[in-house]
XYZ file of C-alpha atoms in Angstrom:
673
model
C 0.000 0.000 0.000
C 2.980 2.307 0.601
C 3.858 2.115 -3.102
C 0.300 2.998 -4.133
C 0.315 5.983 -1.770
C 3.717 7.001 -3.151
C 2.350 7.001 -6.716
C -0.579 9.170 -5.595
C 1.705 11.653 -3.804
C 4.113 11.948 -6.744
C 1.208 12.499 -9.150
C -0.431 15.269 -7.091
C 2.838 17.067 -6.286
C 4.019 17.049 -9.904
C 0.636 18.334 -11.143
C 0.813 21.195 -8.641
C 4.430 22.099 -9.467
C 3.997 22.051 -13.260
C 1.515 24.914 -12.980
C 4.147 27.130 -11.307
C 7.570 26.151 -12.684
C 9.109 27.945 -15.652
C 8.142 26.870 -19.118
C 11.437 25.110 -19.857
C 11.064 23.004 -16.682
C 7.553 21.692 -17.346
C 8.775 18.851 -19.587
C 11.474 17.940 -17.060
C 8.907 17.855 -14.268
C 6.670 15.549 -16.337
C 9.691 13.329 -17.040
C 10.437 13.188 -13.304
C 6.849 12.229 -12.399
C 6.570 9.581 -15.134
C 9.960 8.106 -14.195
C 9.211 7.863 -10.464
C 5.708 6.477 -10.996
C 7.130 4.033 -13.538
C 9.766 2.835 -11.080
C 7.236 2.476 -8.243
C 4.708 0.557 -10.364
C 7.517 -1.618 -11.760
C 8.501 -2.464 -8.191
C 5.073 -4.080 -7.941
C 5.120 -5.719 -11.384
C 8.596 -7.286 -11.466
C 8.217 -9.401 -8.278
C 4.818 -10.587 -9.550
C 6.391 -11.866 -12.777
C 9.051 -13.619 -10.703
C 6.357 -15.441 -8.746
C 5.141 -13.249 -5.877
C 1.580 -12.031 -5.507
C 0.307 -8.527 -4.852
C -3.186 -8.204 -3.428
C -4.490 -5.468 -1.181
C -7.801 -3.770 -0.605
C -9.248 -0.715 1.075
C -12.729 0.545 1.834
C -13.933 3.119 -0.669
C -17.010 4.238 1.222
C -20.639 3.396 0.613
C -20.346 4.223 -3.095
C -17.385 2.046 -4.077
C -17.510 -0.519 -1.325
C -14.413 -2.665 -0.887
C -11.877 -1.776 -3.609
C -9.542 -4.645 -4.500
C -6.051 -3.933 -5.823
C -4.691 -7.096 -7.419
C -1.675 -7.390 -9.687
C -1.229 -10.763 -11.333
C 1.203 -11.723 -14.097
C -1.119 -10.320 -16.799
C -1.309 -6.903 -15.128
C 2.425 -6.960 -14.416
C 3.294 -7.644 -18.080
C 1.153 -4.742 -19.298
C 2.459 -2.390 -16.590
C 6.068 -2.980 -17.621
C 5.534 -2.522 -21.357
C 3.361 0.539 -20.667
C 6.005 2.142 -18.449
C 8.726 1.744 -21.084
C 6.683 3.331 -23.875
C 5.370 6.166 -21.691
C 8.938 6.894 -20.538
C 10.388 6.980 -24.070
C 7.377 9.076 -25.095
C 8.112 11.809 -22.566
C 11.856 11.629 -23.311
C 11.102 12.293 -26.969
C 8.102 14.547 -26.349
C 9.735 17.144 -24.139
C 12.152 17.943 -26.974
C 9.460 17.616 -29.632
C 7.309 20.156 -27.763
C 10.067 22.802 -27.893
C 8.589 23.605 -31.295
C 5.501 24.919 -29.446
C 7.261 26.512 -26.465
C 5.498 29.883 -26.897
C 2.158 28.291 -26.022
C 2.647 28.265 -22.250
C -0.914 27.566 -21.081
C -1.246 24.642 -23.472
C 2.101 23.304 -22.243
C 0.832 23.130 -18.663
C -2.381 21.303 -19.593
C -0.520 18.971 -21.955
C 2.063 17.739 -19.462
C -0.478 17.533 -16.621
C -2.689 15.398 -18.883
C 0.309 13.177 -19.714
C 1.038 12.528 -16.024
C -2.621 11.854 -15.147
C -2.968 9.577 -18.173
C -0.014 7.485 -16.989
C -1.453 7.368 -13.474
C -4.869 6.299 -14.812
C -3.354 3.470 -16.863
C -1.540 2.173 -13.779
C -4.912 2.212 -11.998
C -6.599 0.317 -14.849
C -4.036 -2.481 -14.579
C -4.211 -2.658 -10.772
C -7.849 -2.075 -9.799
C -10.303 -4.976 -9.804
C -13.373 -3.114 -8.614
C -15.702 -2.367 -11.529
C -16.880 1.026 -10.208
C -13.331 2.244 -9.499
C -12.188 0.728 -12.810
C -14.766 2.827 -14.697
C -13.585 5.958 -12.882
C -9.919 5.547 -13.844
C -10.965 4.506 -17.368
C -12.918 7.776 -17.671
C -9.883 9.640 -16.361
C -7.747 7.980 -19.039
C -10.274 8.805 -21.788
C -10.529 12.507 -20.903
C -6.777 13.048 -20.558
C -6.220 11.222 -23.857
C -8.710 13.618 -25.453
C -6.801 16.607 -24.051
C -3.516 15.180 -25.366
C -4.997 14.672 -28.841
C -6.383 18.213 -29.194
C -3.142 19.997 -28.280
C -3.390 21.927 -31.574
C -7.088 22.637 -31.068
C -6.939 25.741 -33.265
C -6.973 23.312 -36.217
C -10.522 22.252 -37.041
C -9.450 18.758 -38.177
C -7.671 18.187 -34.862
C -10.683 19.290 -32.852
C -13.040 17.088 -34.895
C -10.704 14.105 -34.442
C -10.589 14.688 -30.681
C -14.361 14.960 -30.339
C -14.777 11.833 -32.489
C -12.397 9.991 -30.148
C -14.204 11.269 -27.038
C -17.656 10.262 -28.307
C -16.563 6.755 -29.285
C -14.650 6.368 -26.016
C -17.880 6.990 -24.144
C -19.737 4.506 -26.319
C -17.070 2.045 -25.165
C -17.664 3.078 -21.545
C -21.416 2.634 -22.039
C -21.012 -1.019 -23.099
C -18.562 -1.584 -20.259
C -21.006 -0.095 -17.770
C -23.831 -2.293 -19.072
C -21.657 -5.375 -18.518
C -20.682 -4.380 -14.975
C -24.265 -3.441 -14.025
C -25.472 -6.754 -15.447
C -23.113 -8.688 -13.177
C -23.763 -6.456 -10.158
C -27.537 -6.855 -10.479
C -27.136 -10.607 -9.871
C -24.162 -10.697 -7.496
C -24.490 -7.335 -5.664
C -20.718 -6.959 -5.877
C -18.372 -4.661 -7.792
C -15.428 -7.031 -7.408
C -14.098 -8.578 -10.631
C -14.342 -12.030 -9.072
C -18.120 -11.593 -9.164
C -17.920 -11.977 -12.964
C -16.433 -15.450 -12.533
C -19.001 -16.331 -9.885
C -21.896 -15.218 -12.088
C -20.752 -16.847 -15.347
C -20.057 -20.123 -13.541
C -23.752 -20.364 -12.649
C -25.318 -19.473 -16.023
C -25.461 -21.159 -19.420
C -22.609 -20.750 -21.945
C -24.980 -18.741 -24.201
C -25.533 -16.122 -21.475
C -21.786 -16.001 -20.778
C -21.131 -15.455 -24.479
C -23.587 -12.526 -24.629
C -21.897 -10.969 -21.591
C -18.530 -11.512 -23.267
C -19.820 -9.785 -26.435
C -20.854 -6.779 -24.357
C -17.365 -6.452 -22.864
C -15.691 -7.305 -26.181
C -17.422 -4.424 -27.984
C -16.402 -2.064 -25.174
C -12.739 -3.028 -25.335
C -12.682 -3.553 -29.129
C -13.593 0.119 -29.618
C -10.555 1.111 -27.553
C -8.287 -1.420 -29.278
C -9.412 -0.549 -32.812
C -10.876 -3.815 -34.077
C -12.843 -3.504 -37.319
C -15.604 -2.235 -37.497
C -15.026 -0.321 -34.229
C -11.841 1.340 -35.488
C -13.099 4.514 -37.142
C -11.821 6.937 -34.457
C -8.243 5.698 -34.662
C -7.096 6.895 -38.143
C -8.280 10.417 -37.260
C -6.940 10.681 -33.695
C -3.415 9.368 -34.342
C -2.506 11.869 -37.098
C -4.055 14.771 -35.150
C -2.037 14.234 -31.956
C 1.601 15.302 -31.444
C 4.066 12.589 -32.479
C 4.933 11.414 -28.955
C 1.226 11.191 -28.079
C 0.566 9.232 -31.287
C 3.347 6.834 -30.313
C 1.934 6.419 -26.824
C -1.639 6.005 -28.078
C -0.636 3.354 -30.592
C 1.889 1.758 -28.261
C -0.052 1.510 -25.009
C -3.429 3.276 -24.927
C -5.085 1.058 -27.545
C -3.479 -1.916 -25.740
C -5.810 -1.186 -22.832
C -8.456 -2.747 -25.063
C -6.295 -5.859 -25.496
C -5.777 -6.035 -21.737
C -9.521 -5.720 -21.158
C -10.306 -8.570 -23.563
C -7.677 -10.820 -21.980
C -8.892 -9.932 -18.484
C -12.484 -10.801 -19.395
C -11.336 -14.113 -20.906
C -9.738 -14.917 -17.550
C -12.868 -13.967 -15.621
C -15.710 -15.199 -17.840
C -16.331 -18.930 -17.729
C -17.989 -20.046 -20.933
C -17.534 -21.694 -24.303
C -13.944 -20.779 -25.207
C -14.270 -22.430 -28.618
C -17.092 -20.100 -29.696
C -15.253 -17.101 -28.258
C -12.094 -18.147 -30.109
C -13.826 -18.530 -33.472
C -15.503 -15.146 -33.034
C -12.271 -13.350 -32.087
C -10.338 -15.107 -34.862
C -12.771 -14.065 -37.614
C -12.929 -10.447 -36.400
C -9.134 -10.334 -36.083
C -8.364 -11.660 -39.566
C -10.775 -9.116 -41.054
C -9.192 -6.389 -38.918
C -5.630 -7.276 -39.953
C -6.326 -7.585 -43.673
C -8.592 -4.535 -43.894
C -6.220 -2.376 -41.829
C -3.167 -3.089 -43.980
C -5.185 -2.687 -47.200
C -6.151 0.833 -46.167
C -2.625 1.582 -44.939
C -1.115 0.844 -48.361
C -3.172 3.490 -50.171
C -2.587 6.301 -47.636
C -0.381 9.283 -48.507
C -0.289 10.848 -45.037
C 2.545 9.147 -43.143
C 0.825 9.279 -39.729
C -2.474 8.052 -41.151
C -0.591 5.201 -42.814
C 0.910 4.269 -39.436
C -2.506 4.558 -37.771
C -3.996 1.968 -40.127
C -1.006 -0.263 -39.412
C -1.992 -0.096 -35.740
C -5.333 -1.588 -36.766
C -3.466 -4.268 -38.737
C -1.319 -5.220 -35.754
C -4.310 -5.266 -33.438
C -5.645 -7.864 -35.885
C -2.450 -9.932 -35.504
C -2.707 -9.736 -31.706
C -6.366 -10.742 -31.952
C -5.439 -13.745 -34.108
C -3.149 -14.891 -31.306
C -5.892 -14.417 -28.698
C -8.382 -16.299 -30.879
C -5.927 -19.175 -31.296
C -5.378 -19.291 -27.553
C -9.128 -19.530 -26.920
C -9.509 -22.270 -29.539
C -6.633 -24.135 -27.882
C -8.478 -23.937 -24.542
C -11.715 -25.021 -26.200
C -10.252 -28.138 -27.856
C -7.868 -28.842 -24.964
C -4.725 -28.262 -27.024
C -2.200 -26.610 -24.665
C 0.434 -26.123 -27.395
C -2.012 -24.117 -29.512
C -3.205 -22.175 -26.454
C 0.355 -21.351 -25.351
C 1.492 -20.277 -28.815
C -1.611 -18.123 -29.291
C -1.619 -16.289 -25.975
C 2.192 -15.993 -25.771
C 2.391 -14.743 -29.353
C -0.397 -12.221 -28.728
C 1.145 -10.820 -25.556
C 4.660 -10.708 -27.008
C 3.333 -8.978 -30.135
C 1.633 -6.457 -27.840
C 5.091 -5.538 -26.530
C 6.685 -5.664 -29.968
C 4.049 -3.445 -31.523
C 4.408 -0.870 -28.743
C 8.140 -0.721 -29.568
C 8.293 -0.520 -33.346
C 5.122 1.549 -33.717
C 6.247 4.179 -31.211
C 9.624 4.311 -33.007
C 7.841 4.804 -36.354
C 5.679 7.621 -34.962
C 8.688 9.338 -33.396
C 10.478 9.081 -36.741
C 7.426 10.514 -38.520
C 7.338 13.366 -36.009
C 10.998 14.162 -36.658
C 10.360 14.194 -40.415
C 7.317 16.440 -39.948
C 9.156 19.023 -37.868
C 12.054 19.041 -40.352
C 9.965 19.269 -43.537
C 6.637 20.761 -42.266
C 4.617 18.159 -44.165
C 3.232 14.676 -43.584
C 2.394 14.170 -47.260
C 4.578 11.335 -48.546
C 4.236 12.644 -52.112
C 6.152 15.819 -51.210
C 9.144 14.053 -49.663
C 12.155 12.183 -50.975
C 15.900 11.835 -50.499
C 15.813 12.468 -46.736
C 18.343 9.715 -46.053
C 21.068 12.077 -47.291
C 20.253 14.759 -44.729
C 18.765 12.640 -41.925
C 20.703 9.341 -42.067
C 20.173 8.349 -38.418
C 16.429 9.002 -38.542
C 16.248 7.011 -41.793
C 18.164 4.069 -40.288
C 15.978 3.977 -37.178
C 12.812 4.205 -39.304
C 14.126 1.328 -41.445
C 14.743 -0.856 -38.361
C 11.174 -0.264 -37.186
C 9.824 -0.887 -40.708
C 11.652 -4.215 -40.964
C 10.395 -5.164 -37.489
C 6.758 -4.388 -38.274
C 7.059 -6.504 -41.450
C 8.040 -9.480 -39.279
C 11.556 -9.955 -40.671
C 14.451 -11.406 -38.628
C 16.502 -10.486 -36.665
C 13.905 -8.106 -35.262
C 11.215 -8.526 -32.636
C 8.178 -8.687 -34.934
C 9.448 -11.961 -36.366
C 9.515 -13.648 -32.930
C 5.893 -13.003 -31.983
C 4.575 -13.768 -35.468
C 6.662 -16.968 -35.466
C 4.913 -18.076 -32.268
C 1.492 -17.414 -33.810
C 2.442 -19.248 -37.014
C 3.753 -22.178 -34.949
C 0.472 -22.385 -33.082
C -1.486 -22.270 -36.332
C 0.459 -25.137 -37.888
C 0.359 -27.199 -34.686
C -3.370 -26.621 -34.431
C -4.006 -27.638 -38.041
C -2.387 -31.021 -37.541
C -4.296 -31.923 -34.402
C -7.868 -30.638 -34.608
C -11.190 -31.599 -36.123
C -12.403 -30.391 -39.509
C -14.129 -27.132 -38.440
C -11.135 -25.901 -36.447
C -8.766 -26.936 -39.250
C -10.727 -24.855 -41.782
C -10.625 -21.814 -39.489
C -6.895 -22.219 -38.824
C -5.988 -22.678 -42.510
C -7.967 -19.522 -43.335
C -6.086 -17.716 -40.566
C -2.745 -18.835 -42.024
C -3.726 -17.342 -45.375
C -4.887 -14.167 -43.626
C -1.637 -13.800 -41.704
C 0.406 -14.417 -44.871
C -1.573 -11.757 -46.748
C -1.103 -9.307 -43.869
C 2.670 -9.865 -43.840
C 3.017 -9.538 -47.605
C 0.987 -6.347 -47.803
C 2.880 -4.858 -44.833
C 6.137 -5.331 -46.764
C 4.597 -3.613 -49.804
C 3.401 -0.712 -47.658
C 6.690 -0.046 -45.894
C 8.708 -0.503 -49.071
C 6.596 2.337 -50.429
C 6.818 4.447 -47.267
C 10.570 4.150 -46.716
C 11.434 4.328 -50.411
C 9.354 7.398 -51.198
C 10.285 9.315 -48.018
C 13.989 8.578 -47.666
C 15.342 7.341 -51.019
C 15.676 9.001 -54.420
C 15.633 12.775 -54.808
C 13.345 15.320 -53.205
C 10.152 15.650 -55.231
C 9.372 19.172 -54.012
C 11.648 21.859 -52.572
C 12.416 21.113 -48.931
C 13.497 23.642 -46.276
C 17.143 24.659 -46.650
C 17.544 24.319 -42.858
C 16.700 20.601 -42.960
C 19.174 18.599 -40.861
C 19.414 15.586 -38.582
C 17.511 15.672 -35.308
C 19.349 16.648 -32.136
C 20.731 13.897 -29.835
C 17.970 14.367 -27.243
C 15.411 13.340 -29.881
C 17.535 10.464 -31.155
C 18.325 8.948 -27.736
C 14.826 7.510 -26.976
C 14.655 6.160 -30.536
C 17.996 4.389 -30.159
C 16.752 3.018 -26.832
C 13.683 1.509 -28.514
C 15.704 0.185 -31.463
C 18.068 -1.562 -29.039
C 15.187 -3.424 -27.384
C 13.746 -4.327 -30.811
C 17.049 -5.955 -31.788
C 17.530 -7.503 -28.324
C 14.207 -9.350 -28.528
C 15.149 -10.647 -31.973
C 18.546 -11.909 -30.810
C 17.604 -13.412 -27.403
C 13.916 -14.299 -27.851
C 13.965 -17.192 -25.384
C 14.410 -14.726 -22.488
C 11.305 -12.747 -23.424
C 9.293 -15.889 -24.199
C 10.101 -17.178 -20.728
C 8.822 -13.894 -19.235
C 5.628 -13.846 -21.286
C 4.975 -17.476 -20.330
C 4.105 -16.257 -16.801
C 0.902 -14.439 -17.831
C 0.207 -17.156 -20.409
C 0.079 -19.810 -17.671
C -2.831 -17.911 -16.091
C -4.930 -19.120 -19.024
C -3.646 -22.647 -19.544
C -2.142 -23.574 -16.169
C 1.539 -24.283 -15.672
C 0.897 -27.801 -14.379
C -1.185 -28.965 -17.340
C 1.290 -27.540 -19.814
C 4.283 -29.420 -18.373
C 7.283 -29.209 -20.740
C 5.500 -28.634 -24.038
C 6.806 -25.097 -24.824
C 10.391 -26.426 -25.043
C 9.959 -27.025 -28.780
C 9.120 -23.384 -29.445
C 11.958 -22.125 -27.291
C 14.512 -24.480 -28.871
C 13.501 -23.379 -32.386
C 13.721 -19.726 -31.382
C 17.138 -20.357 -29.847
C 18.319 -21.908 -33.136
C 16.988 -18.938 -35.091
C 18.644 -16.441 -32.743
C 21.979 -18.296 -32.997
C 21.693 -18.261 -36.801
C 20.906 -14.530 -36.758
C 23.869 -13.780 -34.472
C 26.075 -15.822 -36.815
C 24.768 -13.840 -39.803
C 25.508 -10.539 -38.055
C 29.039 -11.650 -37.157
C 29.676 -12.941 -40.692
C 28.399 -9.691 -42.196
C 30.657 -7.678 -39.874
C 33.686 -9.796 -40.847
C 32.981 -9.419 -44.583
C 32.499 -5.664 -44.163
C 35.787 -5.361 -42.237
C 37.651 -7.362 -44.928
C 36.099 -5.220 -47.658
C 37.122 -2.000 -45.889
C 40.680 -3.276 -45.459
C 41.015 -4.455 -49.075
C 39.566 -1.280 -50.605
C 41.365 1.074 -48.246
C 44.084 1.907 -50.790
C 41.646 2.404 -53.685
C 40.377 5.851 -54.611
C 36.618 6.266 -54.859
C 35.371 7.512 -58.217
C 31.822 8.798 -58.499
C 29.935 9.289 -61.741
C 26.373 10.355 -62.457
C 23.827 7.568 -62.711
C 23.138 6.454 -66.263
C 19.927 8.110 -67.366
C 18.944 5.536 -70.027
C 19.798 8.057 -72.740
C 17.554 10.741 -71.259
C 19.560 13.959 -71.050
C 17.273 15.961 -68.728
C 16.511 13.858 -65.641
C 13.834 15.200 -63.297
C 12.584 14.163 -59.850
C 9.157 13.842 -61.499
C 10.398 10.699 -63.258
C 10.526 8.890 -59.913
C 7.753 6.732 -58.573
C 5.206 8.596 -56.501
C 3.482 6.968 -53.531
C 0.338 6.746 -55.645
C 1.979 5.186 -58.696
C 3.961 2.739 -56.551
C 0.753 1.038 -55.380
C -1.343 1.706 -58.494
C -1.681 -1.986 -59.394
C -2.704 -2.864 -55.851
C -5.162 0.029 -55.726
C -6.855 -1.138 -58.922
C -7.003 -4.691 -57.555
C -8.777 -3.739 -54.324
C -10.856 -0.891 -55.754
C -14.187 -2.804 -55.407
C -13.587 -3.131 -51.643
C -12.459 0.480 -51.117
C -13.795 3.992 -51.617
C -11.622 6.123 -53.887
C -12.416 9.787 -54.410
C -10.409 10.830 -57.451
C -10.113 14.351 -58.851
C -8.426 14.754 -62.198
C -8.315 17.380 -64.925
C -8.814 16.718 -68.605
C -6.127 17.261 -71.226
C -7.277 20.045 -73.537
C -5.743 21.641 -76.597
C -2.815 20.819 -78.810
C -0.357 22.067 -76.179
C -2.147 21.297 -72.901
C -1.307 22.923 -69.614
C -0.018 20.786 -66.738
C -2.789 18.711 -65.190
C -3.131 17.277 -61.726
C -4.705 14.076 -60.468
C -5.444 13.606 -56.753
C -6.729 10.391 -55.164
C -8.291 10.437 -51.687
C -8.987 6.982 -50.199
C -11.834 6.710 -47.728
C -12.801 4.039 -45.218
C -15.906 2.207 -46.445
C -16.726 0.985 -42.921
C -16.691 4.571 -41.694
C -19.019 5.599 -44.506
C -21.451 2.757 -43.681
C -21.392 2.686 -39.875
C -20.649 6.343 -39.047
C -21.382 8.722 -41.908
C -24.657 7.199 -43.145
C -26.321 6.897 -39.666
C -25.232 10.457 -38.829
C -26.661 11.713 -42.114
C -29.985 10.005 -41.353
C -29.981 11.400 -37.806
C -29.302 14.922 -39.088
C -32.107 14.536 -41.589
C -34.521 13.444 -38.853
C -33.496 16.242 -36.475
C -33.711 18.727 -39.343
C -37.463 18.114 -39.537
C -37.809 19.876 -36.180
C -35.897 23.009 -37.165
C -39.183 24.915 -37.183
C -39.136 24.782 -33.372
C -36.021 26.985 -33.332
C -37.319 29.758 -35.563
C -35.906 32.833 -33.800
C -39.341 34.110 -32.701
C -39.253 35.131 -28.976
C -42.996 34.511 -28.634
C -42.514 30.826 -29.441
C -39.692 30.533 -26.886
C -41.952 32.088 -24.196
C -44.638 29.581 -25.203
C -42.141 26.684 -24.819
C -41.359 27.904 -21.301
C -45.035 28.132 -20.345
C -45.690 24.637 -21.722
C -42.744 23.293 -19.708
C -44.016 24.948 -16.496
C -47.520 23.597 -17.155
C -46.150 20.045 -17.559
C -44.181 20.316 -14.298
C -47.250 21.505 -12.401
C -49.742 19.044 -13.883
C -47.569 15.915 -13.900
C -47.731 15.327 -10.100
C -51.508 15.916 -10.194
C -51.928 13.408 -13.016
C -49.719 10.892 -11.192
C -51.749 11.241 -7.979
C -54.996 10.882 -9.919
C -53.755 7.692 -11.599
C -52.656 6.244 -8.240
C -56.092 7.091 -6.745
C -57.924 5.424 -9.651
C -55.766 2.294 -9.354
C -56.455 2.057 -5.636
C -60.187 2.582 -6.256
C -60.192 -0.116 -8.932
C -58.529 -2.603 -6.552
C -61.199 -1.931 -3.903
C -63.969 -2.616 -6.422
């Protein structure tokens, strides 16, 4: 309890001090608060992963009742990965925000929101009282909204923030329905009441309750079709907030789904099939939309949806493994999902930080206007490339390890299940393969167009590499990305602790040894490849040391007037893919016609749009506006009508009690008769 009190004290003191310290110290104060709270919460999480337990409770009054604070291996895993990403976010963000240092009042609110958001996420992972859980979830949602709308003078940013806030509260509504449902039968706010209730009802009722919670957490995570807030909020927020949102805030939805799977006792096979289908659709649809984006941060936002799909595939496999009593499949699914949760928080935050650096250097997020940045920003380009290779699932980086676990579970499940499960698993293999292939296409486009070739439009003459304080957190993340790829068995052994909560360590026995031994062989091969490459490079440098380097212009295929316009654009690079998927997408294309013998330059602009957003958001809103518009006559600007509305309202207030009493009297009289 002392640690919990310490986190509270640090949070309140830092919030108070930020309002009064000088502008240049606000970021440092936020860094101090996040670091101390991260250390304190990690002091709870690390012993839990080693094998200890942390369970305390305190009385929250007549409203909350007894509030349980429990940290198991699942909470501990999410606390640790959250702390790392939040820490690197503030390390990068306090330098990133120097660009806005004249906006003092917004600085104060921004860093206060960052600290409270971190505190709220710690509470979400620790609290197991549904009423208190909803309170800290609301705290997280509001502070996230404030972080998103930092540049609220931009209409698009404000609209994105309001969109996020509305959908966050739809999520809270479904969550509240689920908790009230359980409380109405158990009269308890404790999470254990969910287990008690679902153990006494039919699997069908448990599945409906699970659907209620799944929708609530799927909105936060960004599963299709509940994802529509995410591609707007991520590009609108500052780069470090985008990295934190993609890295850890949407992972609160993953934590919520996993927590409910631990608590709800029901038909795991049905839950697994449902999650698997939704996840494959999410992964494929997310990467399809990412490929055709031209805004770098929007492209990365859709890749968050794609990776949520990959994590969901792992969770679905784990549930199917529990349902068919296949511990190998269950271990590979849950372990792969939780490890990919960590991996995605690493490479996606690194990609967003890289995109933020590019934006502040070039003042644009339009990929079509960039090019050749590797010459002026080589370190940023290298770090972006590492993250791009990791998100594509290529060795020796971390994305390969988690996807390897999921693939292993898929193939093990195919060989040992009945026909229905085999069909689902084979379809999932194809889905995962398609996701990986399209991710490589997308990041080949993104890295190639942004960093390679020549600049397509004039870039600022002051463009240069980012300062060391911006590069340090990115190097820190890149180091962990490579470390996981080289020594995966260490991280698999850690993630096995929360995985055993689902499958039981005793029933699993020694079956994960096969996965670990294969990963060890892969890591040894990767280390050997790195050493061999270093030796060859050293020999090459020594042999060519005495040779002079001669540079000549690139052969222009006989064309004497080369132009940057001859390069691939982001649009032309994926033109074949765009034409292939056009029936499943919405493309708004504006192009001018060629006129005259000597036509003027023409322009063609393609704007992709999310079909799910058009169907589930835009169309219902349009119908609602049309319905509400029929009552515009009530607000006609005539003061006499407004006075009449007031009199009618007063009349209703006065007469309603009289009518109610009359009805009660008539009912009583009828009963006497």
